[in-house]
Coordinates of C-alpha atoms and ligand atoms in Angstrom, one line a residue:
X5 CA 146.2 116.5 85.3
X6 CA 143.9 118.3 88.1
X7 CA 144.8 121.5 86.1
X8 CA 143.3 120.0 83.2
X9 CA 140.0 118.7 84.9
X10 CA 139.4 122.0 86.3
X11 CA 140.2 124.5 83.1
X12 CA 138.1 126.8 82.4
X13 CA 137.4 125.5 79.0
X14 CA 136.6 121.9 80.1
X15 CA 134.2 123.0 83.2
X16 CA 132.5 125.5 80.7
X17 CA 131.9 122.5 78.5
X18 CA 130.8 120.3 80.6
X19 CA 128.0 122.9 82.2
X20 CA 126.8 123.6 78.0
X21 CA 126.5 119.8 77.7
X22 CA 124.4 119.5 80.8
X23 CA 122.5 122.3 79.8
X24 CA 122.0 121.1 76.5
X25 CA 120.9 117.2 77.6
X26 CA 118.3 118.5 79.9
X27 CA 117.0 121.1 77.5
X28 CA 116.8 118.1 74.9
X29 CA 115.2 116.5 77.6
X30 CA 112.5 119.1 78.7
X31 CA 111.6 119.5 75.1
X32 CA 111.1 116.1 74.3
X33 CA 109.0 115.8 77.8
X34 CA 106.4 118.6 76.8
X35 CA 106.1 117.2 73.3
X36 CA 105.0 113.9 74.5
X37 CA 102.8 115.1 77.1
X38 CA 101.0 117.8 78.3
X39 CA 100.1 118.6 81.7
X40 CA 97.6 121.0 83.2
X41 CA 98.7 124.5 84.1
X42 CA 101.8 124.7 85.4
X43 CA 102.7 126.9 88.7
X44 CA 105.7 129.1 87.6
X45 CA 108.8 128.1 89.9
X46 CA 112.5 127.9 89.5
X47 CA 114.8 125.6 87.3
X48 CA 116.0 122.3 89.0
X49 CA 113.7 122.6 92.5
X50 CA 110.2 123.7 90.4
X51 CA 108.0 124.8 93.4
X52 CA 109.6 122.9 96.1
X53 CA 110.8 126.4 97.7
X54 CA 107.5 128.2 97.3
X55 CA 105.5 125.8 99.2
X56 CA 104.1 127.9 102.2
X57 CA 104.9 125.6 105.3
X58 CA 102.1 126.0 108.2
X59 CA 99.4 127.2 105.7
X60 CA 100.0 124.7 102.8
X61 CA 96.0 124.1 102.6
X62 CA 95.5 127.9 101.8
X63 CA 98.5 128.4 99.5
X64 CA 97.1 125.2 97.4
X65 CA 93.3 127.1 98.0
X66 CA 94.3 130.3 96.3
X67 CA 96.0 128.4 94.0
X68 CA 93.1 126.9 92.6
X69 CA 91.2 130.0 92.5
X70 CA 93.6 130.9 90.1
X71 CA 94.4 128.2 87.9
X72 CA 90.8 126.2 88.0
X73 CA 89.9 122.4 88.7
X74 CA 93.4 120.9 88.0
X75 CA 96.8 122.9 88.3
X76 CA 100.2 120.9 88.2
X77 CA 103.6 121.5 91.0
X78 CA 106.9 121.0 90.0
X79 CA 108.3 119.4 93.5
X80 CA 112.1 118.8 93.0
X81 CA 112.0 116.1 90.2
X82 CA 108.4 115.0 90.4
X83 CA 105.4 116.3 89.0
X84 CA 102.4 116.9 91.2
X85 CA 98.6 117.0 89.5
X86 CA 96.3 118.5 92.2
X87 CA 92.6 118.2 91.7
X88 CA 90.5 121.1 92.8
X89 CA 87.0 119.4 92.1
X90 CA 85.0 116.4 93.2
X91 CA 84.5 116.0 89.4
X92 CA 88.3 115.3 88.3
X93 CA 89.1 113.8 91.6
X94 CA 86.4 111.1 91.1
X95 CA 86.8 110.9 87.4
X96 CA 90.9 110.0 88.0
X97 CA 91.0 109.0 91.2
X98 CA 87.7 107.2 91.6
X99 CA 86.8 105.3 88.3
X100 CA 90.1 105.0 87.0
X101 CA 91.1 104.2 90.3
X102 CA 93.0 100.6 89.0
X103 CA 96.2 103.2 87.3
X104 CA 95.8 105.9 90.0
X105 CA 96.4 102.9 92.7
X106 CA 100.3 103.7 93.6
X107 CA 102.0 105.9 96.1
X108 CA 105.1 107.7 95.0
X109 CA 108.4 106.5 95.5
X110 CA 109.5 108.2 99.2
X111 CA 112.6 107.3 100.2
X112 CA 112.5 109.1 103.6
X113 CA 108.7 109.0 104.5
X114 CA 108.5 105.7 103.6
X115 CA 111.7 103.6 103.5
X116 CA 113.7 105.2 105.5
X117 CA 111.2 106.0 108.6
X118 CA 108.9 103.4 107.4
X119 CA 111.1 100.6 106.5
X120 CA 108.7 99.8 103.3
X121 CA 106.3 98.4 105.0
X122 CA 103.8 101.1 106.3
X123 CA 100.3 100.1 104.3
X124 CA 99.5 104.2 104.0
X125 CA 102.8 104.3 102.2
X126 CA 103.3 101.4 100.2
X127 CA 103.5 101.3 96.3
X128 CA 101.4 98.9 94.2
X129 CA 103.4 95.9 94.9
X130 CA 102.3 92.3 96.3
X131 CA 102.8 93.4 100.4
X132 CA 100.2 96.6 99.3
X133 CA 97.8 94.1 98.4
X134 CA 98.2 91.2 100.7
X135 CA 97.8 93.7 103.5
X136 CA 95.0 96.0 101.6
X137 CA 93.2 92.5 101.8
X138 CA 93.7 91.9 105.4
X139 CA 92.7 95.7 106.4
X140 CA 89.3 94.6 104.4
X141 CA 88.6 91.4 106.2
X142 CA 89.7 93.1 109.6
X143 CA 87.6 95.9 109.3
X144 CA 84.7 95.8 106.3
X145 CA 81.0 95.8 106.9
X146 CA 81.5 92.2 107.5
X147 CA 82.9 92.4 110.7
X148 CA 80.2 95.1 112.4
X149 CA 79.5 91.7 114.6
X150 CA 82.9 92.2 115.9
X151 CA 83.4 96.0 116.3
X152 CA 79.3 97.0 116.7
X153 CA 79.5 95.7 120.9
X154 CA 82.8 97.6 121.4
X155 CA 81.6 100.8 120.1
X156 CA 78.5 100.5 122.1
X157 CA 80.9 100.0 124.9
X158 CA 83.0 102.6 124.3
X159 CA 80.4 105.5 123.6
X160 CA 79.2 104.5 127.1
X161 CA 82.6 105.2 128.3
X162 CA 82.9 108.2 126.5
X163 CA 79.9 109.1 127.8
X164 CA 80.7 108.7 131.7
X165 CA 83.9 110.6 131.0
X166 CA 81.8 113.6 129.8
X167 CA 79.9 113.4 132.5
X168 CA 82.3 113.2 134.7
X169 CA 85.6 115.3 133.5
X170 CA 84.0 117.7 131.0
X171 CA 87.0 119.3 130.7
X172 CA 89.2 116.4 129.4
X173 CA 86.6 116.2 126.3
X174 CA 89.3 116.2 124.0
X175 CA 91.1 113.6 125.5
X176 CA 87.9 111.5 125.8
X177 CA 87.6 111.7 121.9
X178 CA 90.9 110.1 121.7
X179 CA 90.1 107.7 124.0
X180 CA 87.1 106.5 122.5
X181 CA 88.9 106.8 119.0
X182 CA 92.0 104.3 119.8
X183 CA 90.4 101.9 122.3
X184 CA 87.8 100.3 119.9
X185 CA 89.9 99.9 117.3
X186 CA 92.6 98.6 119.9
X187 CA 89.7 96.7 121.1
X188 CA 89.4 94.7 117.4
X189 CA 92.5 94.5 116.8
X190 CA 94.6 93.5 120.4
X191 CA 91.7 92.7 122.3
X192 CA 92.6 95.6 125.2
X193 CA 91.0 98.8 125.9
X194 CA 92.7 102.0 126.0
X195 CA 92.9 104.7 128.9
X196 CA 92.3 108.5 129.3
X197 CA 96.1 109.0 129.4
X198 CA 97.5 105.8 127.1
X199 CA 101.2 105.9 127.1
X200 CA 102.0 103.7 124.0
X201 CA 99.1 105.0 121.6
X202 CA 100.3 108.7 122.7
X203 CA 103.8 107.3 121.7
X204 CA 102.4 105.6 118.1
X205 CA 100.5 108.6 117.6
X206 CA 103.7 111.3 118.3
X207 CA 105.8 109.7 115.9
X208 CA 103.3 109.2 113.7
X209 CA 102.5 113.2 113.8
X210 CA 106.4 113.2 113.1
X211 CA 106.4 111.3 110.0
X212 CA 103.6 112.9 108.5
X213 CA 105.6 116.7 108.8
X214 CA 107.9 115.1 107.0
X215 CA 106.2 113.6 104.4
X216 CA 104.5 116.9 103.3
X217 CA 105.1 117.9 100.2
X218 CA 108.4 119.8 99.7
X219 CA 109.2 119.1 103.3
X220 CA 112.6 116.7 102.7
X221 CA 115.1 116.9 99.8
X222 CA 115.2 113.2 99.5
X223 CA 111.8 112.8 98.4
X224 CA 111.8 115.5 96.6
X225 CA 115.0 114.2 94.8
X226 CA 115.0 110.3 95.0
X227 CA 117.8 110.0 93.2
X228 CA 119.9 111.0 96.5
X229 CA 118.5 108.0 98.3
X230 CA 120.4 106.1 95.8
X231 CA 123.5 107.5 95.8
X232 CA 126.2 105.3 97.7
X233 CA 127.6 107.1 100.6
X234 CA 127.9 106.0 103.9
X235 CA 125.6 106.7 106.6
X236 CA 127.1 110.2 108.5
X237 CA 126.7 112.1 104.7
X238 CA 122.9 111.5 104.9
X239 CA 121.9 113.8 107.5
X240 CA 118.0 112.7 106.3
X241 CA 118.7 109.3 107.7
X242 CA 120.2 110.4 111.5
X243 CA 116.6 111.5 112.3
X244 CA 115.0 108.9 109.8
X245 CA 116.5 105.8 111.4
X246 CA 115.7 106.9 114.3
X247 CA 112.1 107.8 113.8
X248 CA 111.6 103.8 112.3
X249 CA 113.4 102.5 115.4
X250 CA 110.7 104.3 117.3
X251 CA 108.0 103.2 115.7
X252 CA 108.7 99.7 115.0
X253 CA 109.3 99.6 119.3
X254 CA 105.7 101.6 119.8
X255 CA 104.1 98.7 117.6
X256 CA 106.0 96.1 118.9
X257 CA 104.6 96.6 122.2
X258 CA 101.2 96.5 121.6
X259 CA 102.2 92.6 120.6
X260 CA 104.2 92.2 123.3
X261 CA 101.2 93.0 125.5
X262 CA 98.8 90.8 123.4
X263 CA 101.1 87.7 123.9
X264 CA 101.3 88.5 128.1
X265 CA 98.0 88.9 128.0
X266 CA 97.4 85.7 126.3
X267 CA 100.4 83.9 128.7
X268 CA 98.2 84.8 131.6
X269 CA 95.0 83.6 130.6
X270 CA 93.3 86.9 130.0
X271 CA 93.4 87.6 126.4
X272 CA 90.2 88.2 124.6
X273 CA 89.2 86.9 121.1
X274 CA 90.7 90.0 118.3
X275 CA 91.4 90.4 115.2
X276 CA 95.8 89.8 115.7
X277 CA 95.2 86.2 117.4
X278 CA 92.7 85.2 114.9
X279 CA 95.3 86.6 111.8
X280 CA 97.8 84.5 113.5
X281 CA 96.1 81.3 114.3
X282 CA 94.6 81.1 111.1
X283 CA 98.3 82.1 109.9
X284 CA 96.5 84.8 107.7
X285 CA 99.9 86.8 107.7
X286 CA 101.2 84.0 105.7
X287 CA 104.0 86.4 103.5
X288 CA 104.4 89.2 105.7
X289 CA 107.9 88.9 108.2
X290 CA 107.3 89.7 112.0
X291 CA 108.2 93.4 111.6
X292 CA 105.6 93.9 108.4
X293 CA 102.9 92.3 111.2
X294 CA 103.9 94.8 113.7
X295 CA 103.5 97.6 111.1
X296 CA 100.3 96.3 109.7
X297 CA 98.6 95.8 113.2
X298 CA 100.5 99.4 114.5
X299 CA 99.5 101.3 111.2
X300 CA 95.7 100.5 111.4
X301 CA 95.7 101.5 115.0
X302 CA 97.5 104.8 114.3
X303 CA 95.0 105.6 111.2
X304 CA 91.7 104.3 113.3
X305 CA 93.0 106.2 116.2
X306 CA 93.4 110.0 114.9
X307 CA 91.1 110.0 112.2
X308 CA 87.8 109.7 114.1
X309 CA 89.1 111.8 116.8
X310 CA 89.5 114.7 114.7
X311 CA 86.2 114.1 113.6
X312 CA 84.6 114.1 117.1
X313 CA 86.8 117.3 117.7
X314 CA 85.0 119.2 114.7
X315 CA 81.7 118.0 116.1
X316 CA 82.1 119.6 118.6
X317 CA 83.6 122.9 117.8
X318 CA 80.2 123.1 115.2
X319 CA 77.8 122.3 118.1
X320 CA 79.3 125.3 119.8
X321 CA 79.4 127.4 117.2
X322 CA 76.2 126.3 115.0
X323 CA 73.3 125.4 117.5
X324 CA 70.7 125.4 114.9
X325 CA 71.8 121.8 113.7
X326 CA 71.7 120.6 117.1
X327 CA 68.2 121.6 118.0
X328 CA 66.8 120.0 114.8
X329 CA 69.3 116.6 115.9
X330 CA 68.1 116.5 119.1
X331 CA 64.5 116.9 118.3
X332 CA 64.5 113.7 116.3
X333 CA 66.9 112.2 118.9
X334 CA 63.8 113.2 121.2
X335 CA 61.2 111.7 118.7
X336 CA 63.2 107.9 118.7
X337 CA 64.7 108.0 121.7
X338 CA 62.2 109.8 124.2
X339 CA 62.4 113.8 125.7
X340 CA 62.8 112.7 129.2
X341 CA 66.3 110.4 128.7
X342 CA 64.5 107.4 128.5
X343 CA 67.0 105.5 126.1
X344 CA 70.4 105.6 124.6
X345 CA 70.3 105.8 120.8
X346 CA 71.7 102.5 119.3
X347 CA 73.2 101.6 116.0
X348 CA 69.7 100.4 115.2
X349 CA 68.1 103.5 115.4
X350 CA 69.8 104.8 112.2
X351 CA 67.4 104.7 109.6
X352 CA 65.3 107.3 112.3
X353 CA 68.1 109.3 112.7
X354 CA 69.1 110.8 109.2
X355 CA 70.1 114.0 110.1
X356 CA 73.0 112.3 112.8
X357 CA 73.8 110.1 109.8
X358 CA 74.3 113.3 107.3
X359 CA 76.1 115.5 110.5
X360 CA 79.0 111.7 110.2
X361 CA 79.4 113.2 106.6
X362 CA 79.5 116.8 107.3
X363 CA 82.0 116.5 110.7
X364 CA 84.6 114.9 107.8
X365 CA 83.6 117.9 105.1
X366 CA 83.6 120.8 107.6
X367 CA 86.9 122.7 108.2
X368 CA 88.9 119.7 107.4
X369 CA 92.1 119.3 109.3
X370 CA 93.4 115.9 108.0
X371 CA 96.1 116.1 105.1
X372 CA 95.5 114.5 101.5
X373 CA 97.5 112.1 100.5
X374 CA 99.2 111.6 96.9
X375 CA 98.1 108.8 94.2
X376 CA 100.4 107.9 91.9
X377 CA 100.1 107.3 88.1
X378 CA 101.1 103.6 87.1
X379 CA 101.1 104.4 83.1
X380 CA 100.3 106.8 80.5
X381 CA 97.3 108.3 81.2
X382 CA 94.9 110.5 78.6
X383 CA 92.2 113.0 80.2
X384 CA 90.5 116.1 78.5
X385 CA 93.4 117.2 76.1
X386 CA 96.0 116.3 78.8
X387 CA 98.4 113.9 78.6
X388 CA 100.1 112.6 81.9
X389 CA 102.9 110.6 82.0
X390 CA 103.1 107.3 84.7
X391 CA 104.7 108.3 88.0
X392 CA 102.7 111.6 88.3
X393 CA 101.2 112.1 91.7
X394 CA 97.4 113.5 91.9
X395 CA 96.5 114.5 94.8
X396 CA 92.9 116.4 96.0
X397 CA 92.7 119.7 97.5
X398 CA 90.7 118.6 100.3
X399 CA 90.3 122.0 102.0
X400 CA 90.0 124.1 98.7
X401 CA 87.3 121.2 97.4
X402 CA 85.5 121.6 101.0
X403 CA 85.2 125.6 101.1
X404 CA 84.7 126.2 97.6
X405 CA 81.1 127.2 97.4
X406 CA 80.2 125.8 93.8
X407 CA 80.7 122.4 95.4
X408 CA 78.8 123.0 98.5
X409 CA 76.6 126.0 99.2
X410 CA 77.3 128.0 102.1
X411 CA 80.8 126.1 102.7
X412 CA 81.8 127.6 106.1
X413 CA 78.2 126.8 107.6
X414 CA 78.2 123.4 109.7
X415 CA 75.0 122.0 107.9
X416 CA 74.3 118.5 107.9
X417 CA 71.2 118.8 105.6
X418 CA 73.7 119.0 102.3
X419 CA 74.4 115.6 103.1
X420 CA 69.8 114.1 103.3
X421 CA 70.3 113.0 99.5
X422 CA 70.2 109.3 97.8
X423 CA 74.0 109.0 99.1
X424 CA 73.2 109.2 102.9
X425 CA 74.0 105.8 103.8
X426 CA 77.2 106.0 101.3
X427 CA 79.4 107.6 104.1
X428 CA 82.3 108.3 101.2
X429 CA 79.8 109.9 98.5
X430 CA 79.9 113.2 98.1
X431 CA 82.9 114.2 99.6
X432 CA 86.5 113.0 99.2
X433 CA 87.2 113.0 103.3
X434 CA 88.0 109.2 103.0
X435 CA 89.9 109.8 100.2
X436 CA 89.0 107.9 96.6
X437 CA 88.9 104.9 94.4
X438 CA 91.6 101.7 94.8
X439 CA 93.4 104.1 97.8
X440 CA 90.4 104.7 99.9
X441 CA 90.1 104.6 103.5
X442 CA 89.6 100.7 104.4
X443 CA 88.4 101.9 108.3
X444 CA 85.5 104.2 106.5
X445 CA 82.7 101.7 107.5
X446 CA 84.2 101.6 111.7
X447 CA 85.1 104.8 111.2
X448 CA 81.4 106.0 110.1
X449 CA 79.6 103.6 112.2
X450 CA 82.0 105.5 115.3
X451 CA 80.9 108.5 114.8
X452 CA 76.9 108.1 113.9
X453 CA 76.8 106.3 117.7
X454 CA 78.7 108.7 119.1
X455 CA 77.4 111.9 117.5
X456 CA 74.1 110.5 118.6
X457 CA 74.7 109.9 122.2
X458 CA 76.9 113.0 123.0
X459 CA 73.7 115.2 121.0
X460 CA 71.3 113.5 123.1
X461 CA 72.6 113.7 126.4
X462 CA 74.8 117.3 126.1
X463 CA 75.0 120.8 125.1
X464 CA 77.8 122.6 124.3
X465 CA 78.3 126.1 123.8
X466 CA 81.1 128.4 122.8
X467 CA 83.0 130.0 126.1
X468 CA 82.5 134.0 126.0
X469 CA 86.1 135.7 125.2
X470 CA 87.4 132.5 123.7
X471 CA 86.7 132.2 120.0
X472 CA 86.9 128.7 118.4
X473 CA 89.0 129.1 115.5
X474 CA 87.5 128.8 112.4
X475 CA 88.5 129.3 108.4
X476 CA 91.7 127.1 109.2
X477 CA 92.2 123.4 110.3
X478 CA 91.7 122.5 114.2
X479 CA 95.3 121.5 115.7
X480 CA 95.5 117.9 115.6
X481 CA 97.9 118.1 118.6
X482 CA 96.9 116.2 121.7
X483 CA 99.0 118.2 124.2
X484 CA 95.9 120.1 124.7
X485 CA 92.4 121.1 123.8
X486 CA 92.2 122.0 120.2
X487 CA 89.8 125.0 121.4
X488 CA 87.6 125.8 124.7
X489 CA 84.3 125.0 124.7
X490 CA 81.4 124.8 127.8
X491 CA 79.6 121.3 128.1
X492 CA 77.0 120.8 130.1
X493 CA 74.2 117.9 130.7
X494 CA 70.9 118.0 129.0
X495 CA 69.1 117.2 132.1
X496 CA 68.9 116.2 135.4
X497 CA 67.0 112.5 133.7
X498 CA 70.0 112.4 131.1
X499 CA 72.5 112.6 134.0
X500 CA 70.8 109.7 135.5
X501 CA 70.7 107.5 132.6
X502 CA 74.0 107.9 131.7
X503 CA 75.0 107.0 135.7
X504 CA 72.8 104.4 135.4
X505 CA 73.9 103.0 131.9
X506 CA 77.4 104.0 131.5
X507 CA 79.4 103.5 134.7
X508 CA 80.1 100.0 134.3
X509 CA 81.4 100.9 131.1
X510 CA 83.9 103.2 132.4
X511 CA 87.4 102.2 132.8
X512 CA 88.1 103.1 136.6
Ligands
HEM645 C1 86.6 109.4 110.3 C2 87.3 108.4 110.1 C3 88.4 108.3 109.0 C4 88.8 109.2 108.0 C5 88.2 110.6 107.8 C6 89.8 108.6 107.3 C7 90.5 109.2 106.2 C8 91.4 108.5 105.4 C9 92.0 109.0 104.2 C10 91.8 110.4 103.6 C11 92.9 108.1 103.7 C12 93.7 108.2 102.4 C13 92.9 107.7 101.2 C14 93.5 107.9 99.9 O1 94.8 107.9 99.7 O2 92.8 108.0 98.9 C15 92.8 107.0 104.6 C16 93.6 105.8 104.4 C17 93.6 104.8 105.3 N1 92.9 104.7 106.5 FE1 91.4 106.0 107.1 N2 90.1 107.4 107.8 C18 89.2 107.2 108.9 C19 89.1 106.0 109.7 C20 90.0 105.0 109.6 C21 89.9 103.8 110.5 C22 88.9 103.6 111.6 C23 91.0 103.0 110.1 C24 91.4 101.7 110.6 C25 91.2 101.2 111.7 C26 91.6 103.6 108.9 C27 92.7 103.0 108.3 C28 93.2 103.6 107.1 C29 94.3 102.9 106.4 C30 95.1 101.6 106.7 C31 94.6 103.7 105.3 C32 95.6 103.5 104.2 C33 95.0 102.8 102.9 C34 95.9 102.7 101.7 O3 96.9 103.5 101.6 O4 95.7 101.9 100.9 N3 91.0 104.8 108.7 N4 91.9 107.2 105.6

């Protein structure tokens, strides 16, 4: 019997009739639809093995420059559609953002590590949208009553620690970044070295080298997710249970430390007791709450620090922005320190406003992330079938200079046009349409107070012998400064006002 399953003539027919089914297959595929050009790869993985690991933003770059504004990835048994211009990515993504709503089907970024219920991750179901809806109510314009006082606070803070530890800048940014959305959301601020947001942020670092495109077989093949074999033959879930043990603890803590807080009579009104009081979580279990209130404070946290980072690697390297910032800072705010900018000052202050856009367009170090295709879609002679992932090549968009002149200049001026006070016009930083980034009002609002009162009160200025790396994406570790860079105090007057209006904000 075993002599007959493995005869020659039997295992030779079986290999034709495979071949034959998926040939059948492939043919009917590219009759029905047609996809933009395709990157040549190999049969069965596509271009899941030529996917350069480390510089993945400049392999996708000089692949647009040679296939034009859309090209198309074969990554294991998914197709991938990336966009290479503002103009497709807003025409898919953006206005027919209702069928380009989904996320793709990743068994290992996000059911495995992410047990399903990580917002970032989820598909188009109800949980996407019952927690899409809280993420707007927790953190849209009409909440600035709520997060407005704690970024005031915490730019004070930020700016005391510049004052006084110029060298932990870096670590300030992070600060600032996690504390007022940990403010909003858990009522408690955050420290200079905060043990459980470095722990939320670590894994989270973790999960997103995973999810990476070509990075794990099982989302590159879903089907293996699906096949039943017990737990020690899926090496992928050894690490992946693991990492969604680790993460559901680091969130979990932050309620723990909400409810002791409350116990002892010291919590402060935030955005988790309200949810719960007015039992606003109605449908999600305990551990989807944990993820919802862990997952905004991981992707409030990083994002805006990153930002602040770029800020100020351009001040260093591009002073000629911050002499025409700080002149008008000068004009509203006075040339001898005599006030902090405020949030009100904004309509004055149009070039901070525009340098907010540019810090998210300039030498962009956060990934993309993939939209997925809920049906047949038709767009300029292509046809895409549902389940194909777009995604927008955020750094070949950003340095390609027929979308913005003089790419690799730090120049907030591209941004003083009818769009200023859209924060997510005109570049694709907060990403697009039904997916875009629900924090892009705090997150915006951060960084035009705190690009204002770091400009007014400091200089910064590149350190001789230790170039700030440019033409790539800063490191978004926080093990150590992302570069070296001098910062010094605008005057003896701003020194004083900061001492005199900061240092109560500053967490001793
Ligand atoms: C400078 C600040 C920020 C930048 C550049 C940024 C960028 C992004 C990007 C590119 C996406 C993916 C969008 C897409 O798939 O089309 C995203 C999604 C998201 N962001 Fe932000 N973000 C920022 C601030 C924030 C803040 C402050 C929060 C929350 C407190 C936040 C929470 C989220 C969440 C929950 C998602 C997932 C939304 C979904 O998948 O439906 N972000 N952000």
């Amino acid at each position: 019997m075993m002599e007959l399953m493995f005869s020659p003539p039997l295992l030779s027919g079986l290999v034709l009739l495979y071949i034959i089914y998926h040939t059948i297959r492939y043919t009917q595929f590219h009759i029905k639809y047609r996809l933009p050009p395709q990157v040549p790869g190999v049969p069965v993985f596509g271009n899941l093995l030529q996917i350069r690991r480390g510089d993945t933003w400049l392999y996708l770059k000089e692949l647009a420059q040679k296939h034009g504004e859309m090209f198309t990835l074969k990554l294991g048994s998914r197709y991938w559609v990336v966009l290479n211009s503002q103009r497709t990515a807003e025409e898919l993504l953006g206005k027919r953002g209702a069928i380009y709503i989904s996320r793709q089907n990743m068994p290992m970024g996000a059911d495995i590590m992410s047990g399903g219920k990580k917002l970032l991750f989820l598909p188009n179901n109800d949980l996407f949208k019952l927690e899409r809806k809280i993420a707007h109510d927790v953190l849209g314009p009409s909440q600035k009553k709520v997060f407005a006082p704690l970024q005031d606070l915490e730019s004070r803070a930020l700016l005391y620690e510049y004052l006084e530890r110029p060298q932990d800048w870096y670590l300030a940014h992070a600060r600032y970044s996690s504390s007022v959305i940990a403010n909003v959301l858990f009522g408690r601020r955050t420290k200079l070295y905060d043990e459980n947001v470095r722990n939320i942020l670590e894994v989270a670092e973790r999960v997103f080298e995973v999810i990476q495109p070509g990075s794990n077989v099982v989302d590159a093949f879903p089907f293996l997710a699906r096949v039943p074999l017990p737990k020690w033959m899926q090496p992928w879930r050894w690490t992946g249970d693991r990492i969604y043990e680790q993460t559901l603890a680091n969130y979990a803590k932050e309620f723990d430390g909400l409810e002791e807080r409350e116990r002892n009579g010291k919590g402060t009104p935030c955005a988790i007791s309200e949810m719960i009081r007015l039992n606003k979580h109605k449908g999600l279990d305990r551990d989807s709450l944990y993820f919802l209130g862990g997952t905004l404070m991981e992707a409030g946290s990083d994002t805006t620090r990153v930002s602040l980072n770029q800020i100020a690697a351009a001040a260093a390297l591009f002073p000629d922005w911050v002499k025409r910032t700080q002149e008008q800072l000068d004009e509203v705010c006075g040339s001898n320190a005599e006030r902090l900018p405020t949030a009100a000052d904004a309509p004055q202050l149009p070039l901070v406003k525009a340098a907010a856009k540019e810090s998210i367009r300039w030498n962009p170090a956060l990934p993309e992330m993939g939209h997925s295709l809920i049906q047949d879609d038709t767009f300029e002679g292509y046809h895409f079938p549902a389940g194909t992932v777009f995604t927008w090549n955020n750094w070949g968009i950003c340095t390609d200079p027929n979308e913005y002149k003089d790419p690799e200049r730090f120049w907030p001026e591209r941004f003083l046009n009818e769009d200023l006070d859209k924060p997510f016009k005109g570049l694709l930083g907060f990403g697009a349409g039904r997916r875009l980034c629900p924090g892009w009002f705090v997150g915006s609002q951060s960084l035009f107070l705190t690009i204002s009162r770091l400009l007014y009160c400091f200089e910064f200025s590149a350190v001789p012998g230790k170039p700030i790396p440019v033409g790539k994406p800063l490191s978004l570790s926080v093990d150590g400064p992302p570069f070296e860079v001098n910062i010094k105090i605008r005057s003896p007057a701003h020194e004083e006002l900061i001492r005199r209006e900061c240092s109560s904000a500053a967490l001793t």
